[in-house]
Amino acid sequence: MKRLSTLLLVLFGIIGFSCEPNNPFGPTYDLEGNLARDAKIIDEFLKTAQIDSVRRIHDQNGVIIIVQEEGTGAKPGEFRLIYTNYIGKFLDGKVFDTNLEQVAKDNNVWDENRIYRVFQFVLGSGEAIQGFNIGFRQLRSGSKAVLIIPSPWAYRDQERDGIPANSILMFEVEFLGIE
């Protein structure tokens, strides 16, 4: 019995030391590296992008909030229900998603099985990508804005519904209200 215990300890020790200490399932996601890479791409994009704005917010997390129309409502608090319309685009302007049926049809992303309606999510709950949480915290209800979201605050290194891994995403949003 003592020999079996010793053998198991040695076996677990070998397994434990052969894996990365923080993640026994493989390499960890390079958050800082991807944020740095995306920041350079976003900076280059903003040099030539013609996006009208009343102000721009460069969030410390790397999300860019370009306010096009300032709302008169309140900024949302944590765990408040947000209502919004959105058009999701890549930096080249190609639409990949929207909650607006006509925009979906016009950009060949319409899905006959989808119900197109106002998008709602609870701020900070994980129901939307992290970039939405970061961006909407900076907006007043009634605002129209463009959110430029680095890949770590979108889908990271996961490919999703036609969105390549490590994609920087841009959303035109109309902040309809808070509940």
mmCIF file of C-alpha atoms in Angstrom:
data_model
loop_
_atom_site.group_PDB
_atom_site.id
_atom_site.type_symbol
_atom_site.label_atom_id
_atom_site.label_comp_id
_atom_site.label_asym_id
_atom_site.label_seq_id
_atom_site.Cartn_x
_atom_site.Cartn_y
_atom_site.Cartn_z
ATOM 1 C CA MET A 1 0.000 0.000 0.000
ATOM 2 C CA LYS A 2 2.842 2.355 0.846
ATOM 3 C CA ARG A 3 4.444 1.620 -2.517
ATOM 4 C CA LEU A 4 1.201 2.450 -4.337
ATOM 5 C CA SER A 5 0.904 5.763 -2.451
ATOM 6 C CA THR A 6 4.490 6.672 -3.340
ATOM 7 C CA LEU A 7 3.925 5.761 -6.997
ATOM 8 C CA LEU A 8 0.782 7.923 -7.155
ATOM 9 C CA LEU A 9 2.597 10.864 -5.563
ATOM 10 C CA VAL A 10 5.420 10.593 -8.110
ATOM 11 C CA LEU A 11 2.938 10.283 -10.987
ATOM 12 C CA PHE A 12 0.948 13.356 -9.873
ATOM 13 C CA GLY A 13 4.187 15.274 -9.364
ATOM 14 C CA ILE A 14 5.323 14.525 -12.923
ATOM 15 C CA ILE A 15 1.956 15.533 -14.346
ATOM 16 C CA GLY A 16 1.834 18.687 -12.251
ATOM 17 C CA PHE A 17 5.331 19.863 -13.239
ATOM 18 C CA SER A 18 4.906 19.063 -16.929
ATOM 19 C CA CYS A 19 1.923 21.427 -17.308
ATOM 20 C CA GLU A 20 1.889 25.186 -17.251
ATOM 21 C CA PRO A 21 1.483 26.229 -13.585
ATOM 22 C CA ASN A 22 -1.582 28.460 -14.064
ATOM 23 C CA ASN A 23 -3.354 26.382 -16.698
ATOM 24 C CA PRO A 24 -2.957 22.604 -16.840
ATOM 25 C CA PHE A 25 -4.952 22.524 -20.097
ATOM 26 C CA GLY A 26 -2.537 24.429 -22.324
ATOM 27 C CA PRO A 27 -1.190 27.905 -22.991
ATOM 28 C CA THR A 28 -2.936 30.878 -21.433
ATOM 29 C CA TYR A 29 -4.520 33.681 -23.432
ATOM 30 C CA ASP A 30 -2.122 36.615 -23.905
ATOM 31 C CA LEU A 31 -4.412 39.445 -22.784
ATOM 32 C CA GLU A 32 -1.732 42.138 -22.618
ATOM 33 C CA GLY A 33 -0.119 41.098 -25.889
ATOM 34 C CA ASN A 34 -3.418 41.120 -27.742
ATOM 35 C CA LEU A 35 -4.429 44.470 -26.234
ATOM 36 C CA ALA A 36 -1.101 45.971 -27.349
ATOM 37 C CA ARG A 37 -1.464 44.546 -30.870
ATOM 38 C CA ASP A 38 -5.068 45.753 -31.145
ATOM 39 C CA ALA A 39 -4.194 49.227 -29.804
ATOM 40 C CA LYS A 40 -1.766 49.750 -32.708
ATOM 41 C CA ILE A 41 -4.360 48.624 -35.257
ATOM 42 C CA ILE A 42 -7.057 50.825 -33.700
ATOM 43 C CA ASP A 43 -4.726 53.850 -33.599
ATOM 44 C CA GLU A 44 -3.951 53.418 -37.307
ATOM 45 C CA PHE A 45 -7.660 52.997 -38.084
ATOM 46 C CA LEU A 46 -8.606 56.167 -36.185
ATOM 47 C CA LYS A 47 -6.039 58.233 -38.120
ATOM 48 C CA THR A 48 -8.101 57.850 -41.294
ATOM 49 C CA ALA A 49 -11.581 56.880 -40.080
ATOM 50 C CA GLN A 50 -14.152 59.537 -40.729
ATOM 51 C CA ILE A 51 -16.525 59.132 -37.805
ATOM 52 C CA ASP A 52 -18.387 62.239 -36.682
ATOM 53 C CA SER A 53 -18.321 62.776 -32.956
ATOM 54 C CA VAL A 54 -19.113 65.240 -30.214
ATOM 55 C CA ARG A 55 -16.459 63.601 -28.039
ATOM 56 C CA ARG A 56 -14.219 60.552 -27.838
ATOM 57 C CA ILE A 57 -13.431 58.507 -24.781
ATOM 58 C CA HIS A 58 -10.323 56.328 -24.726
ATOM 59 C CA ASP A 59 -11.172 53.924 -21.910
ATOM 60 C CA GLN A 60 -8.236 52.591 -19.878
ATOM 61 C CA ASN A 61 -9.186 49.069 -21.050
ATOM 62 C CA GLY A 62 -8.554 50.022 -24.680
ATOM 63 C CA VAL A 63 -12.188 50.411 -25.748
ATOM 64 C CA ILE A 64 -12.813 53.578 -27.760
ATOM 65 C CA ILE A 65 -16.212 55.222 -27.266
ATOM 66 C CA ILE A 66 -17.010 57.737 -29.993
ATOM 67 C CA VAL A 67 -20.073 59.663 -28.877
ATOM 68 C CA GLN A 68 -21.981 60.931 -31.911
ATOM 69 C CA GLU A 69 -25.058 62.245 -30.102
ATOM 70 C CA GLU A 70 -25.038 62.895 -26.371
ATOM 71 C CA GLY A 71 -28.033 61.481 -24.546
ATOM 72 C CA THR A 72 -29.826 63.373 -21.806
ATOM 73 C CA GLY A 73 -30.545 60.358 -19.605
ATOM 74 C CA ALA A 74 -28.500 58.840 -16.823
ATOM 75 C CA LYS A 75 -25.451 56.635 -17.119
ATOM 76 C CA PRO A 76 -26.332 53.052 -16.240
ATOM 77 C CA GLY A 77 -25.344 51.468 -12.955
ATOM 78 C CA GLU A 78 -24.173 47.907 -12.537
ATOM 79 C CA PHE A 79 -26.821 45.235 -13.173
ATOM 80 C CA ARG A 80 -29.230 47.662 -14.850
ATOM 81 C CA LEU A 81 -31.140 46.451 -17.905
ATOM 82 C CA ILE A 82 -29.946 48.202 -21.083
ATOM 83 C CA TYR A 83 -31.997 48.564 -24.283
ATOM 84 C CA THR A 84 -30.115 49.239 -27.502
ATOM 85 C CA ASN A 85 -30.042 48.888 -31.245
ATOM 86 C CA TYR A 86 -26.698 47.958 -32.768
ATOM 87 C CA ILE A 87 -24.884 47.308 -36.001
ATOM 88 C CA GLY A 88 -21.716 45.216 -35.625
ATOM 89 C CA LYS A 89 -18.959 45.804 -38.166
ATOM 90 C CA PHE A 90 -15.355 44.931 -38.775
ATOM 91 C CA LEU A 91 -12.937 47.840 -39.143
ATOM 92 C CA ASP A 92 -13.211 47.501 -42.934
ATOM 93 C CA GLY A 93 -16.912 48.406 -42.616
ATOM 94 C CA LYS A 94 -18.326 44.946 -43.371
ATOM 95 C CA VAL A 95 -21.439 44.259 -41.267
ATOM 96 C CA PHE A 96 -21.346 40.939 -39.411
ATOM 97 C CA ASP A 97 -24.384 41.322 -37.112
ATOM 98 C CA THR A 98 -27.252 43.627 -36.216
ATOM 99 C CA ASN A 99 -30.533 43.535 -34.358
ATOM 100 C CA LEU A 100 -32.157 45.625 -37.114
ATOM 101 C CA GLU A 101 -33.883 43.421 -39.688
ATOM 102 C CA GLN A 102 -33.624 45.797 -42.666
ATOM 103 C CA VAL A 103 -29.918 46.434 -41.998
ATOM 104 C CA ALA A 104 -29.391 42.660 -41.855
ATOM 105 C CA LYS A 105 -31.171 42.201 -45.194
ATOM 106 C CA ASP A 106 -29.274 45.094 -46.816
ATOM 107 C CA ASN A 107 -25.923 43.593 -45.726
ATOM 108 C CA ASN A 108 -26.624 39.912 -46.455
ATOM 109 C CA VAL A 109 -26.511 38.833 -42.809
ATOM 110 C CA TRP A 110 -30.270 38.283 -42.462
ATOM 111 C CA ASP A 111 -31.307 35.037 -40.769
ATOM 112 C CA GLU A 112 -34.896 33.919 -41.335
ATOM 113 C CA ASN A 113 -34.823 31.999 -38.045
ATOM 114 C CA ARG A 114 -33.908 35.025 -35.979
ATOM 115 C CA ILE A 115 -36.352 37.401 -34.322
ATOM 116 C CA TYR A 116 -35.108 40.950 -34.880
ATOM 117 C CA ARG A 117 -35.926 43.186 -31.934
ATOM 118 C CA VAL A 118 -34.363 45.671 -29.537
ATOM 119 C CA PHE A 119 -31.313 44.075 -27.920
ATOM 120 C CA GLN A 120 -31.363 44.032 -24.144
ATOM 121 C CA PHE A 121 -28.740 42.953 -21.661
ATOM 122 C CA VAL A 122 -27.982 43.416 -17.994
ATOM 123 C CA LEU A 123 -24.850 45.518 -17.541
ATOM 124 C CA GLY A 124 -22.082 43.469 -15.929
ATOM 125 C CA SER A 125 -23.956 40.161 -16.053
ATOM 126 C CA GLY A 126 -22.046 38.453 -18.859
ATOM 127 C CA GLU A 127 -25.043 38.539 -21.225
ATOM 128 C CA ALA A 128 -23.133 40.712 -23.703
ATOM 129 C CA ILE A 129 -19.474 40.901 -24.657
ATOM 130 C CA GLN A 130 -17.276 42.662 -22.124
ATOM 131 C CA GLY A 131 -16.700 45.544 -24.554
ATOM 132 C CA PHE A 132 -20.409 46.414 -24.362
ATOM 133 C CA ASN A 133 -20.190 46.581 -20.567
ATOM 134 C CA ILE A 134 -17.145 48.857 -20.776
ATOM 135 C CA GLY A 135 -18.653 51.092 -23.458
ATOM 136 C CA PHE A 136 -22.168 51.481 -22.094
ATOM 137 C CA ARG A 137 -20.860 52.472 -18.650
ATOM 138 C CA GLN A 138 -19.521 55.629 -20.338
ATOM 139 C CA LEU A 139 -22.752 56.529 -22.166
ATOM 140 C CA ARG A 140 -25.884 58.355 -21.133
ATOM 141 C CA SER A 141 -29.242 56.899 -22.060
ATOM 142 C CA GLY A 142 -30.321 58.403 -25.384
ATOM 143 C CA SER A 143 -26.779 58.518 -26.797
ATOM 144 C CA LYS A 144 -25.684 57.339 -30.196
ATOM 145 C CA ALA A 145 -22.108 56.132 -30.342
ATOM 146 C CA VAL A 146 -19.539 53.939 -32.018
ATOM 147 C CA LEU A 147 -17.754 51.442 -29.783
ATOM 148 C CA ILE A 148 -14.417 50.107 -31.015
ATOM 149 C CA ILE A 149 -13.704 46.978 -29.028
ATOM 150 C CA PRO A 150 -10.311 45.227 -28.887
ATOM 151 C CA SER A 151 -10.465 41.458 -29.313
ATOM 152 C CA PRO A 152 -9.867 40.634 -25.603
ATOM 153 C CA TRP A 153 -13.145 42.407 -24.751
ATOM 154 C CA ALA A 154 -15.020 40.696 -27.622
ATOM 155 C CA TYR A 155 -14.495 37.021 -28.490
ATOM 156 C CA ARG A 156 -10.748 36.740 -27.832
ATOM 157 C CA ASP A 157 -9.205 33.854 -29.762
ATOM 158 C CA GLN A 158 -12.530 32.132 -30.412
ATOM 159 C CA GLU A 159 -14.058 32.098 -33.881
ATOM 160 C CA ARG A 160 -17.751 32.872 -33.634
ATOM 161 C CA ASP A 161 -20.582 33.147 -36.178
ATOM 162 C CA GLY A 162 -18.398 34.379 -39.034
ATOM 163 C CA ILE A 163 -16.184 36.486 -36.767
ATOM 164 C CA PRO A 164 -12.550 35.382 -37.035
ATOM 165 C CA ALA A 165 -10.530 34.792 -33.869
ATOM 166 C CA ASN A 166 -8.838 37.895 -32.390
ATOM 167 C CA SER A 167 -11.086 40.318 -34.293
ATOM 168 C CA ILE A 168 -11.405 43.960 -33.333
ATOM 169 C CA LEU A 169 -15.099 44.829 -33.500
ATOM 170 C CA MET A 170 -16.899 48.100 -34.093
ATOM 171 C CA PHE A 171 -20.496 48.678 -33.061
ATOM 172 C CA GLU A 172 -22.760 51.551 -33.976
ATOM 173 C CA VAL A 173 -25.108 51.720 -30.987
ATOM 174 C CA GLU A 174 -28.259 53.634 -30.174
ATOM 175 C CA PHE A 175 -28.735 53.577 -26.400
ATOM 176 C CA LEU A 176 -32.523 53.475 -26.139
ATOM 177 C CA GLY A 177 -32.956 53.293 -22.388
ATOM 178 C CA ILE A 178 -32.356 51.747 -18.966
ATOM 179 C CA GLU A 179 -34.616 49.854 -16.656
#
